[in-house]
Amino acid sequence: MQLTNLSFRDTLRTLRIDMVRSLTAVASIFCALAAYSMLLMDDFQIGLFILIGSAAVVMFLLRRQLPRRLTISRYGLLLTAHLTLFAVMRLTGAPWLPFFGVLLVLISGMTTTYMHWISALTIFGVTALLQEPPIPLLPLGATLALTVAVMQTSVTMLYTALTWYSAMQRRADALLEETRQRQAELAQTVKSLEIAYTNMRRMQQQLISARQQADEARRMKERFAANISHELRTPLNLILGFSEIMVVTPEVYGEARFPPKLTRDLYQIYSSSRHLLALIDDVLDLSQVELATMALNQEPVQPNAFIEESVEMFRNIFRDGKLQFHLEIEPNLPVIEIDRTRIRQVILNLLGNAHRFTTVGSVTLTVRCWQQSVQFSVADTGRGIAPDKLGLIFDEFYQVDYSLSRNHGGAGLGLAISKRFVERHGGVIAVTSEEGVGSTFTFTLPIHTYGARSDGAPSDDGEADHDETVLVLDRDPTLASLIRRHLPSYQVIPVGDSAALAEALQQFAPRAVIDNRRLTQTDLPAHEALHIRCALPSASWMMNQLQVQSYLPKPFSTQQLVEHIRRIGPVRRILVVDDDVGFVQLIQRGLETLPEAYAVSRAYDGEQALSVISAQKPDLLLLDLAMPTMDGFMVLQKLRADPNTADLPIILLTATQYTREESDTYGDIAIARQGGLRPAEVLRYIRAVIDQT
């Protein structure tokens, strides 16, 4: 029978290993006992004793080869058993010994596939050759033939049983897997029905969970922006700093004068590094817009005057006469509510792109009223955009021309940022283009944007669907009615006390809880202006938390560093700690350009810095926060814990925006004013806060 199934083979191999292990053990013990019994006989034969003893040793050694060398063990077992039987038959000549061959035939059938046939024929043939004394061949042959038939039937039945077992095992595994899938599906169905039956508002809790995950993703993006800012600004600080020293104060390198060509090249390096810094700021600006952390300072604006004011600063680039600039504004446009700075940036981005990609013809800005919105269109007569690239131009860092020979700069961020600004205002931006004819970029801003949501979607002033809930913690039911009138898009539910609030929080999973309690007199401001108390990360927080004298973000100029040093007071010995060797050299080179004679020491990790400070305390420490092994936070902790260095002045030089993970968690916000707020103002603030969450 051909063994083709892997599971069948594994099962058969395991069975044969167990058989050979047992048979070799029995055979070795049997031979050992036979050899021992020969020692007790009167007619002791040394040759027969050695033969049987050797067979016992061989059987024992063959058993030690399992399970790694199954083939050697099983065929060695058969060969040793047959040779031992034939040798004993030759030495003793007992006529009954050939009948032991029946056992060898059985062993051959159990350990191999076809060897029981060969074993029977071999035993019969060797017996017929010996014939000393005469051996009854007919009974022996009949016995061996019967044994072979029985063995063949047993082997066939064994293989059939193993095949059935293998098939049933696979079928059982498949049924088990299917049962598990069905059980999982059934459990999911039962769970879904239970959720639908017990709590119909569980979906809202899932949305809250999704919002928390989105907030966590936002915080991760903010941390990523901070980290990438550090990685980009540190090498940029080196390029910008050294090139500035070479351009502005070349005398620091000695009396040798730079050739004019080298001076121009250095200035190009300095200028390009400043341009690279602007691109990095664009990347961080885009990250801030994507995360919706950039607040819009929206105010009512008359478009006609606003557009005239915005494009006035842009007219200069068309005065060379190569391109014509046309401005077409529909008179008496309706008032819109926008952030002047952001929308002006959108207009200038579009006009700048049109001027950059147009060599002959004109650029036209058209503003008109269109379908309850004000439409802005910037059309040019440039080379146009291929149809397959129109859907990609608003992606971050996408360039229409990626070739090394392209004539136009930029990082592919202007349109992406413009799209975010327009969408934050509730508008839409689009583009149409034809290659060789030109392109037209159009964006719209809604006219009725008062009371718009933070995502740009207008508030629904009609019948509310009450998808979200707001709880009002106050015993007065009329207060909930008052707030309900001012929050028509929310389901407002009054809650009498804190005990009921806990149950309502679990039942409704509200968007907000309005706790109607008056501020104490100590919470009120002493001035008449609106007082807003909040918790946002800032450099002053970092300095207070870390107990440092100043904070200087990278990249910075030598002049900025000097200003911070001079604020601290008389300083002579300065220790610079940063894992970037080039940055430390830059600081040292910049300080050498100053008239003050500073003694500058260097350290490239936290442990080295502590060692230098313990040897000779400096007057000022310039410390980077992001360092391997021992970062700046650990250095600060050790310095402040030591009385000898607790008062050591420290200036942080780092591109890291946040101190630790705690900076990702913001605090509360409170709004107050001397004399109190009118109820209408309170309701307006409540609506604005809830809509922004």
XYZ file of C-alpha atoms in Angstrom:
693
model
C 0.000 0.000 0.000
C 1.426 3.372 -1.047
C 1.717 5.849 1.791
C 0.664 9.208 0.413
C -1.103 10.931 3.273
C 1.122 12.839 5.665
C -1.105 12.210 8.673
C -1.172 8.496 7.819
C 2.603 8.410 7.592
C 3.026 10.171 10.915
C 0.652 7.759 12.620
C 2.318 4.700 11.050
C 5.784 5.959 11.993
C 4.718 6.515 15.591
C 3.238 3.018 15.727
C 6.383 1.426 14.290
C 8.620 3.316 16.713
C 6.620 1.944 19.629
C 6.704 -1.592 18.146
C 10.451 -1.570 17.455
C 11.152 -0.139 20.913
C 9.138 -2.894 22.571
C 10.461 -5.708 20.323
C 14.116 -4.734 20.738
C 13.632 -4.579 24.499
C 11.981 -8.004 24.594
C 14.579 -9.496 22.219
C 17.534 -8.107 24.159
C 16.103 -9.375 27.455
C 15.314 -12.780 25.907
C 18.827 -13.143 24.490
C 20.352 -12.016 27.772
C 18.319 -14.613 29.707
C 19.210 -17.300 27.166
C 22.899 -16.493 27.491
C 22.672 -16.540 31.275
C 20.874 -19.904 31.242
C 23.665 -21.367 29.103
C 26.113 -20.605 31.893
C 24.146 -22.998 34.119
C 24.224 -25.894 31.627
C 26.703 -28.735 31.864
C 27.443 -28.749 28.140
C 28.432 -25.078 27.983
C 29.302 -23.882 24.463
C 31.426 -20.760 24.378
C 30.640 -19.922 20.731
C 26.896 -20.155 21.219
C 27.165 -18.040 24.378
C 29.093 -15.304 22.566
C 26.598 -15.337 19.678
C 23.528 -14.939 21.842
C 25.221 -12.376 24.098
C 26.279 -10.319 21.085
C 22.713 -10.433 19.794
C 21.485 -9.043 23.129
C 24.005 -6.181 22.944
C 23.081 -5.394 19.333
C 19.388 -5.362 20.220
C 20.101 -2.944 23.055
C 22.134 -0.642 20.803
C 19.427 -0.680 18.135
C 16.898 0.427 20.747
C 19.109 3.415 21.584
C 18.864 4.651 17.976
C 15.135 5.347 18.326
C 13.325 7.454 17.315
C 15.885 9.286 15.139
C 16.987 6.262 13.103
C 13.871 4.175 12.780
C 14.897 2.519 9.494
C 18.262 1.370 10.877
C 16.640 0.108 14.064
C 13.859 -1.925 12.458
C 15.936 -3.466 9.651
C 18.799 -4.048 12.081
C 16.346 -5.844 14.374
C 15.203 -8.142 11.557
C 18.710 -8.797 10.280
C 20.102 -9.528 13.752
C 17.177 -11.812 14.643
C 17.439 -13.797 11.387
C 21.225 -14.140 11.508
C 21.082 -15.221 15.152
C 18.426 -17.859 14.359
C 20.391 -19.190 11.397
C 23.615 -19.316 13.405
C 21.945 -21.171 16.297
C 20.403 -23.592 13.802
C 23.865 -24.202 12.335
C 25.570 -24.683 15.701
C 22.938 -26.820 17.444
C 21.107 -28.516 14.566
C 17.887 -28.752 16.588
C 15.011 -29.620 14.194
C 12.520 -27.489 16.098
C 14.475 -24.213 15.780
C 13.162 -23.267 12.288
C 9.686 -23.009 13.747
C 10.943 -19.949 15.690
C 10.877 -18.321 12.272
C 7.161 -17.853 12.750
C 7.991 -15.184 15.346
C 10.398 -13.514 12.921
C 7.725 -13.434 10.231
C 5.344 -11.780 12.671
C 8.004 -9.261 13.690
C 8.743 -8.479 10.015
C 5.085 -7.870 9.289
C 4.684 -5.565 12.262
C 7.757 -3.421 11.567
C 7.833 -3.291 7.748
C 5.438 -3.349 4.819
C 6.486 -6.394 2.735
C 9.384 -7.986 4.675
C 7.203 -10.769 6.154
C 7.142 -12.417 2.687
C 10.913 -12.180 2.353
C 11.389 -13.384 5.931
C 9.270 -16.514 5.367
C 11.010 -17.407 2.098
C 14.450 -16.785 3.631
C 13.748 -18.994 6.656
C 12.355 -21.775 4.474
C 15.280 -21.561 2.039
C 17.978 -21.568 4.721
C 16.282 -24.511 6.486
C 16.157 -26.466 3.231
C 19.878 -25.819 2.644
C 20.935 -26.985 6.074
C 18.999 -30.334 6.253
C 21.232 -31.512 9.135
C 19.564 -33.301 10.824
C 16.565 -33.775 8.559
C 14.007 -31.065 9.167
C 10.308 -31.562 8.282
C 10.029 -28.990 5.472
C 6.374 -29.577 4.672
C 5.057 -28.707 8.151
C 7.494 -25.799 8.304
C 6.399 -24.476 4.928
C 2.728 -24.838 5.802
C 3.281 -23.053 9.101
C 5.222 -20.234 7.464
C 2.628 -19.846 4.680
C -0.194 -19.719 7.202
C 1.746 -17.153 9.249
C 2.354 -15.014 6.147
C -1.344 -15.145 5.231
C -2.399 -14.187 8.732
C 0.224 -11.435 8.830
C -0.798 -10.066 5.427
C -4.421 -9.950 6.522
C -3.434 -8.232 9.780
C -1.234 -5.680 8.005
C -3.988 -4.877 5.511
C -6.501 -4.442 8.304
C -3.995 -2.295 10.237
C -3.356 -0.014 7.274
C -7.065 0.233 6.570
C -7.696 1.166 10.180
C -4.940 3.775 10.052
C -6.384 5.203 6.831
C -9.823 5.400 8.416
C -8.300 6.967 11.492
C -6.478 9.562 9.405
C -9.590 10.391 7.401
C -11.752 10.551 10.506
C -9.134 12.699 12.219
C -9.192 15.188 9.347
C -12.962 15.098 9.291
C -13.076 15.615 13.051
C -10.668 18.573 12.793
C -12.772 20.112 10.041
C -15.959 19.589 12.046
C -14.277 21.002 15.138
C -13.159 24.099 13.262
C -16.599 24.494 11.718
C -18.167 24.010 15.145
C -15.927 26.681 16.600
C -16.848 29.076 13.809
C -20.534 28.349 14.236
C -20.185 28.709 17.986
C -18.428 32.040 17.567
C -21.086 33.226 15.128
C -23.824 32.035 17.458
C -22.182 33.744 20.421
C -21.839 36.938 18.412
C -25.492 36.750 17.365
C -26.639 36.105 20.931
C -24.479 38.943 22.173
C -25.837 41.316 19.526
C -29.425 40.376 20.395
C -28.719 40.807 24.075
C -27.184 44.213 23.493
C -30.119 45.275 21.322
C -32.609 44.005 23.917
C -30.950 45.306 27.087
C -29.494 48.618 25.938
C -30.609 50.292 22.713
C -28.125 53.119 23.191
C -25.011 50.974 23.362
C -24.040 52.268 19.947
C -23.518 55.685 21.454
C -21.089 54.229 23.967
C -19.207 52.603 21.122
C -19.023 55.981 19.434
C -17.620 57.466 22.630
C -15.036 54.693 22.729
C -14.174 55.398 19.105
C -13.820 59.061 19.952
C -11.427 58.201 22.757
C -9.402 56.107 20.352
C -9.389 58.996 17.903
C -8.185 61.304 20.679
C -5.447 58.820 21.482
C -4.493 58.710 17.802
C -4.433 62.511 17.808
C -2.117 62.532 20.808
C 0.110 59.984 19.092
C 0.246 62.232 16.037
C 1.140 65.179 18.223
C 3.939 63.198 19.837
C 5.102 62.089 16.407
C 5.094 65.703 15.226
C 7.161 66.670 18.269
C 9.648 63.857 17.696
C 10.029 64.475 13.976
C 10.407 68.170 14.721
C 13.323 67.339 17.009
C 14.933 65.028 14.453
C 14.634 67.614 11.674
C 15.459 70.758 13.603
C 18.645 69.457 15.241
C 20.635 68.890 12.008
C 19.018 71.968 10.489
C 20.264 73.990 13.445
C 23.800 72.879 12.598
C 23.518 73.883 8.957
C 21.815 77.174 9.739
C 24.139 78.007 12.634
C 27.471 77.258 10.962
C 26.444 78.906 7.695
C 25.275 82.012 9.605
C 28.627 82.220 11.406
C 30.506 81.859 8.112
C 28.391 84.529 6.407
C 28.001 87.037 9.241
C 31.215 86.632 11.289
C 33.839 84.881 9.124
C 36.607 86.425 11.229
C 36.077 83.714 13.841
C 37.973 81.330 11.556
C 41.109 83.466 11.581
C 42.632 86.090 9.330
C 42.065 84.095 6.130
C 39.393 85.704 3.948
C 36.832 83.663 2.057
C 36.858 84.051 -1.742
C 33.800 85.853 -3.158
C 32.513 82.669 -4.820
C 32.750 80.768 -1.531
C 30.970 83.599 0.255
C 28.133 83.488 -2.280
C 27.905 79.712 -1.938
C 27.797 79.969 1.838
C 25.030 82.523 1.577
C 23.085 80.104 -0.661
C 23.505 77.406 1.987
C 22.294 79.817 4.643
C 19.321 80.906 2.519
C 18.380 77.327 1.604
C 18.509 76.234 5.236
C 16.094 79.015 6.162
C 13.829 77.818 3.333
C 14.047 74.273 4.706
C 13.008 75.599 8.116
C 9.922 77.137 6.493
C 9.059 73.749 4.953
C 9.350 72.066 8.352
C 7.003 74.674 9.799
C 4.575 73.851 6.966
C 4.697 70.164 7.905
C 3.951 70.911 11.548
C 1.275 73.399 10.505
C -0.370 70.712 8.374
C -0.239 68.250 11.279
C -1.940 70.803 13.514
C -4.684 71.451 10.954
C -5.270 67.716 10.430
C -5.720 67.206 14.136
C -8.281 70.014 14.277
C -6.266 71.628 17.070
C -5.982 74.925 15.201
C -8.787 77.122 16.411
C -10.461 79.397 13.852
C -10.873 83.026 14.776
C -14.080 83.499 12.808
C -15.653 86.920 12.442
C -18.156 88.552 10.073
C -16.326 89.795 6.975
C -17.457 91.779 3.943
C -15.812 89.838 1.048
C -15.307 92.792 -1.326
C -13.056 94.786 0.992
C -11.346 91.668 2.315
C -10.365 90.431 -1.169
C -9.076 93.830 -2.269
C -6.958 93.998 0.856
C -5.654 90.425 0.440
C -4.601 90.610 -3.219
C -2.992 94.037 -2.865
C 0.118 92.469 -1.352
C 0.244 89.988 -4.234
C 0.087 92.418 -7.147
C 3.831 93.116 -7.022
C 4.778 89.774 -8.541
C 2.816 90.643 -11.716
C 4.526 94.008 -12.257
C 7.236 92.485 -14.444
C 4.691 92.435 -17.301
C 5.101 88.769 -18.187
C 1.638 87.851 -16.872
C -1.592 89.774 -16.598
C -3.560 89.693 -13.362
C -7.325 90.225 -13.436
C -9.609 90.652 -10.441
C -13.348 90.219 -10.973
C -15.524 90.725 -7.886
C -19.301 90.713 -7.897
C -20.514 93.881 -6.142
C -22.297 93.803 -2.805
C -21.384 90.251 -1.822
C -23.118 88.994 1.341
C -21.291 88.935 4.649
C -19.550 85.660 5.549
C -18.037 84.493 8.804
C -14.412 83.430 8.300
C -10.945 83.430 9.801
C -9.260 86.229 7.867
C -5.737 84.849 8.245
C -6.561 81.316 7.076
C -8.697 82.284 4.098
C -6.128 84.888 3.038
C -3.528 82.128 3.122
C -5.737 79.971 0.875
C -6.127 82.789 -1.664
C -2.416 83.566 -1.694
C -1.538 79.863 -2.042
C -3.763 79.509 -5.091
C -2.509 82.757 -6.672
C 1.096 81.753 -5.971
C 0.647 78.362 -7.624
C -1.035 79.965 -10.635
C 1.825 82.446 -11.053
C 4.467 79.757 -10.602
C 3.018 77.366 -13.191
C 2.005 79.970 -15.791
C 4.608 81.432 -18.151
C 2.417 83.183 -20.734
C -1.079 84.624 -20.468
C -2.953 85.682 -17.356
C -4.180 84.782 -13.884
C -7.740 85.695 -12.946
C -9.359 85.763 -9.513
C -13.154 85.728 -9.689
C -15.425 86.073 -6.656
C -19.198 85.752 -6.924
C -22.272 84.617 -5.046
C -23.266 81.035 -5.889
C -25.894 78.766 -4.255
C -25.950 80.159 -0.703
C -22.175 80.556 -0.698
C -19.424 82.838 -1.895
C -17.360 81.219 -4.646
C -13.663 82.003 -5.194
C -12.077 80.950 -8.511
C -8.426 81.261 -9.536
C -7.983 80.574 -13.265
C -4.679 80.536 -15.149
C -3.500 79.914 -18.698
C -0.647 77.609 -17.700
C 0.248 74.147 -18.866
C -2.624 72.446 -17.004
C -2.760 69.188 -15.077
C -3.087 65.671 -16.473
C -6.501 64.039 -15.782
C -4.925 61.112 -13.922
C -3.294 63.528 -11.446
C -6.271 65.748 -10.630
C -7.408 63.490 -7.813
C -4.009 63.571 -6.121
C -2.991 67.225 -6.072
C -4.630 67.879 -2.680
C -2.635 65.057 -1.049
C 0.208 65.965 1.266
C 3.624 66.231 -0.403
C 2.219 65.402 -3.839
C 4.011 67.032 -6.767
C 2.528 67.115 -10.268
C 6.075 67.052 -11.644
C 8.398 64.685 -9.775
C 11.190 64.795 -12.339
C 14.636 65.996 -11.378
C 14.384 68.641 -14.094
C 11.255 70.322 -12.762
C 11.436 74.113 -12.679
C 9.097 74.748 -9.770
C 9.863 74.433 -6.090
C 7.624 73.681 -3.180
C 6.971 70.657 -1.004
C 3.419 69.877 -2.094
C 1.859 71.192 1.118
C 0.166 74.425 0.008
C -2.899 72.806 -1.565
C -3.210 70.244 1.246
C -3.212 72.987 3.881
C -5.625 75.093 1.812
C -8.022 72.157 1.569
C -7.984 71.720 5.346
C -8.663 75.439 5.923
C -11.584 75.517 3.478
C -13.146 72.361 4.917
C -12.764 73.725 8.451
C -14.922 76.645 7.320
C -17.562 74.260 5.979
C -16.604 74.874 2.351
C -15.492 72.759 -0.584
C -12.438 73.133 -2.832
C -12.140 71.599 -6.317
C -10.087 71.885 -9.502
C -10.738 71.620 -13.244
C -7.923 71.560 -15.751
C -7.059 70.877 -19.372
C -3.513 70.207 -20.448
C -2.106 73.021 -22.563
C -5.036 75.332 -21.733
C -4.872 76.011 -18.007
C -6.361 75.213 -14.617
C -9.104 76.655 -12.446
C -9.153 76.172 -8.667
C -12.494 76.929 -7.016
C -13.513 76.956 -3.378
C -16.737 78.007 -1.677
C -17.503 79.448 1.746
C -21.041 79.181 3.147
C -22.887 82.454 3.645
C -24.842 81.311 6.709
C -22.001 80.112 8.913
C -23.168 81.613 12.192
C -23.392 78.908 14.824
C -21.542 76.422 12.640
C -20.125 73.323 14.182
C -16.380 72.917 14.553
C -16.249 70.487 11.686
C -17.836 73.001 9.357
C -21.325 71.458 9.325
C -24.061 74.004 10.019
C -26.141 73.580 13.096
C -29.665 72.310 12.565
C -32.086 74.979 13.641
C -35.121 72.856 12.818
C -36.404 69.775 14.506
C -33.616 67.942 16.269
C -33.110 64.230 16.071
C -31.542 64.177 19.565
C -28.713 61.837 18.632
C -26.660 63.050 21.618
C -27.471 63.752 25.225
C -26.582 66.521 27.659
C -27.216 66.098 31.392
C -28.079 69.093 33.605
C -27.173 68.603 37.270
C -29.661 70.834 39.107
C -32.862 70.315 41.079
C -34.696 73.065 39.164
C -36.541 71.461 36.160
C -37.036 74.878 34.538
C -33.267 75.187 34.072
C -33.243 72.076 31.894
C -36.069 73.562 29.818
C -34.100 76.781 29.400
C -30.972 74.949 28.268
C -33.043 72.688 25.993
C -34.273 75.725 24.085
C -30.712 76.845 23.487
C -29.447 73.352 22.596
C -32.054 72.168 20.067
C -29.677 69.568 18.572
C -29.272 67.700 21.863
C -31.473 65.699 24.187
C -31.322 67.617 27.472
C -32.099 65.517 30.558
C -32.335 66.999 34.080
C -30.595 65.160 36.929
C -31.492 65.997 40.517
C -28.410 64.941 42.503
C -25.024 63.227 42.266
C -26.467 59.776 42.967
C -28.844 60.065 40.014
C -25.994 61.461 37.918
C -23.992 58.230 38.234
C -26.952 56.186 36.976
C -27.665 58.657 34.153
C -24.031 58.606 33.032
C -24.178 54.835 32.640
C -27.565 54.861 30.937
C -27.187 57.730 28.464
C -23.401 58.133 27.964
C -23.921 61.902 27.492
C -21.913 64.291 25.362
C -21.569 66.704 28.291
C -22.647 67.290 31.881
C -23.635 70.813 32.925
C -22.992 71.213 36.647
C -24.945 74.327 37.658
C -22.969 75.609 40.629
C -21.774 79.144 41.264
C -18.093 79.908 41.576
C -16.849 80.962 44.994
C -15.592 84.463 45.614
C -12.003 83.217 45.499
C -12.593 81.993 41.924
C -13.724 85.387 40.642
C -11.173 87.654 38.904
C -10.200 91.043 40.290
C -10.478 92.784 36.899
C -13.447 93.632 34.702
C -12.302 91.725 31.590
C -13.532 88.236 30.771
C -11.326 85.809 32.676
C -10.667 82.386 31.114
C -8.680 79.911 33.141
C -7.399 76.891 31.224
C -4.513 74.441 31.039
C -2.460 74.334 27.845
C 1.169 73.250 27.586
C 3.659 76.106 27.296
C 7.337 76.846 27.686
C 6.676 78.491 31.054
C 5.131 75.227 32.269
C 8.210 73.376 31.127
C 10.533 75.811 32.881
C 8.517 75.746 36.113
C 8.119 71.995 36.090
C 11.777 71.274 35.353
C 13.102 74.182 37.462
C 15.207 75.699 34.701
C 16.000 79.338 33.981
C 15.254 79.440 30.258
C 14.100 77.425 27.271
C 15.375 77.868 23.704
C 13.818 75.689 20.954
C 15.884 74.561 17.985
C 16.833 75.934 15.560
C 18.113 79.184 17.062
C 20.776 81.742 16.249
C 23.853 82.586 18.263
C 22.362 86.001 19.050
C 19.276 84.362 20.582
C 21.482 82.125 22.708
C 23.538 85.113 23.894
C 20.397 86.988 24.923
C 19.311 84.068 27.083
C 22.774 83.722 28.622
C 22.992 87.436 29.459
C 19.615 87.301 31.223
C 21.041 84.827 33.733
C 23.885 87.098 34.779
C 27.675 86.926 34.882
C 28.744 83.629 33.350
C 32.269 82.395 32.608
C 32.258 78.581 32.550
C 29.592 76.952 30.342
C 28.932 73.220 29.956
C 27.159 72.125 26.734
C 25.423 68.705 26.913
C 24.049 67.152 23.714
C 24.415 63.734 22.075
C 24.959 65.425 18.688
C 28.689 66.205 18.378
C 28.096 68.666 15.547
C 25.555 70.616 17.585
C 27.985 70.935 20.510
C 30.667 72.178 18.115
C 28.207 74.702 16.707
C 27.461 76.115 20.169
C 31.171 76.350 20.940
C 31.947 78.010 17.602
C 29.104 80.481 18.053
C 30.285 81.468 21.540
C 33.780 82.036 20.166
C 32.416 84.826 17.952
C 31.360 86.837 21.003
C 33.458 89.426 22.831
C 32.881 87.635 26.129
C 35.551 85.075 26.992
C 33.522 81.960 27.778
C 35.235 78.747 28.875
C 33.185 76.057 27.139
C 33.199 72.406 28.261
C 31.484 69.601 26.369
C 29.588 66.424 27.276
C 27.800 64.053 24.931
C 25.499 62.132 27.294
C 23.935 62.463 30.705
C 26.444 60.375 32.627
C 29.390 62.263 31.157
C 27.696 65.566 32.026
C 27.260 64.552 35.683
C 30.901 63.480 35.802
C 32.094 66.825 34.415
C 29.848 68.770 36.830
C 31.091 66.790 39.837
C 34.710 67.533 38.839
C 34.141 71.281 38.296
C 30.780 72.969 38.669
C 30.068 75.296 35.714
C 28.352 78.668 35.914
C 25.742 77.645 33.324
C 24.482 74.374 31.847
C 23.146 74.191 28.257
C 21.188 70.922 28.228
C 19.407 68.895 25.557
C 16.427 66.821 26.717
C 16.401 64.064 24.076
C 19.480 61.907 24.640
C 20.012 58.118 24.720
C 20.594 56.097 27.904
C 20.259 59.014 30.350
C 18.105 61.795 28.915
C 17.913 65.412 30.035
C 15.017 64.748 32.410
C 17.114 62.279 34.439
C 20.050 64.702 34.474
C 17.786 67.461 35.821
C 16.387 65.154 38.464
C 19.847 64.212 39.728
C 21.110 67.801 39.663
C 18.144 69.172 41.607
C 18.417 66.365 44.150
C 22.049 67.280 44.912
C 22.375 70.326 47.241
C 25.620 71.342 45.509
C 23.953 71.654 42.094
C 20.361 72.468 43.068
C 20.870 76.153 42.188
C 22.848 75.542 38.959
C 21.424 77.790 36.173
C 20.190 75.686 33.237
C 19.036 76.599 29.718
C 17.229 73.901 27.760
C 18.277 73.628 24.104
C 15.855 71.206 22.475
C 13.298 70.764 19.734
C 11.052 68.707 22.015
C 7.678 70.420 22.437
C 6.463 68.489 25.457
C 8.048 67.571 28.720
C 6.694 64.083 29.338
C 3.543 62.065 28.666
C 1.762 64.209 31.231
C 1.767 67.064 28.723
C -0.670 65.150 26.548
C -3.289 65.453 29.274
C -4.766 68.919 29.493
C -6.521 70.364 32.484
C -9.834 72.096 33.025
C -11.240 75.385 31.793
C -13.227 77.974 33.724
C -14.799 81.211 32.476
C -15.532 84.033 34.892
C -15.849 87.798 35.016
C -15.973 90.347 37.793
C -19.649 91.036 38.428
C -20.731 87.731 36.901
C -22.065 86.690 33.478
C -25.532 87.161 32.100
C -27.593 83.967 31.568
C -27.594 84.544 27.792
C -23.792 84.663 27.814
C -23.563 81.488 29.886
C -25.889 79.660 27.500
C -23.899 80.853 24.498
C -20.637 79.643 26.046
C -22.217 76.294 26.919
C -23.379 75.782 23.345
C -20.002 76.775 21.921
C -18.124 74.415 24.279
C -20.396 71.438 23.579
C -20.294 71.990 19.822
C -16.496 72.070 19.908
C -16.174 68.732 21.741
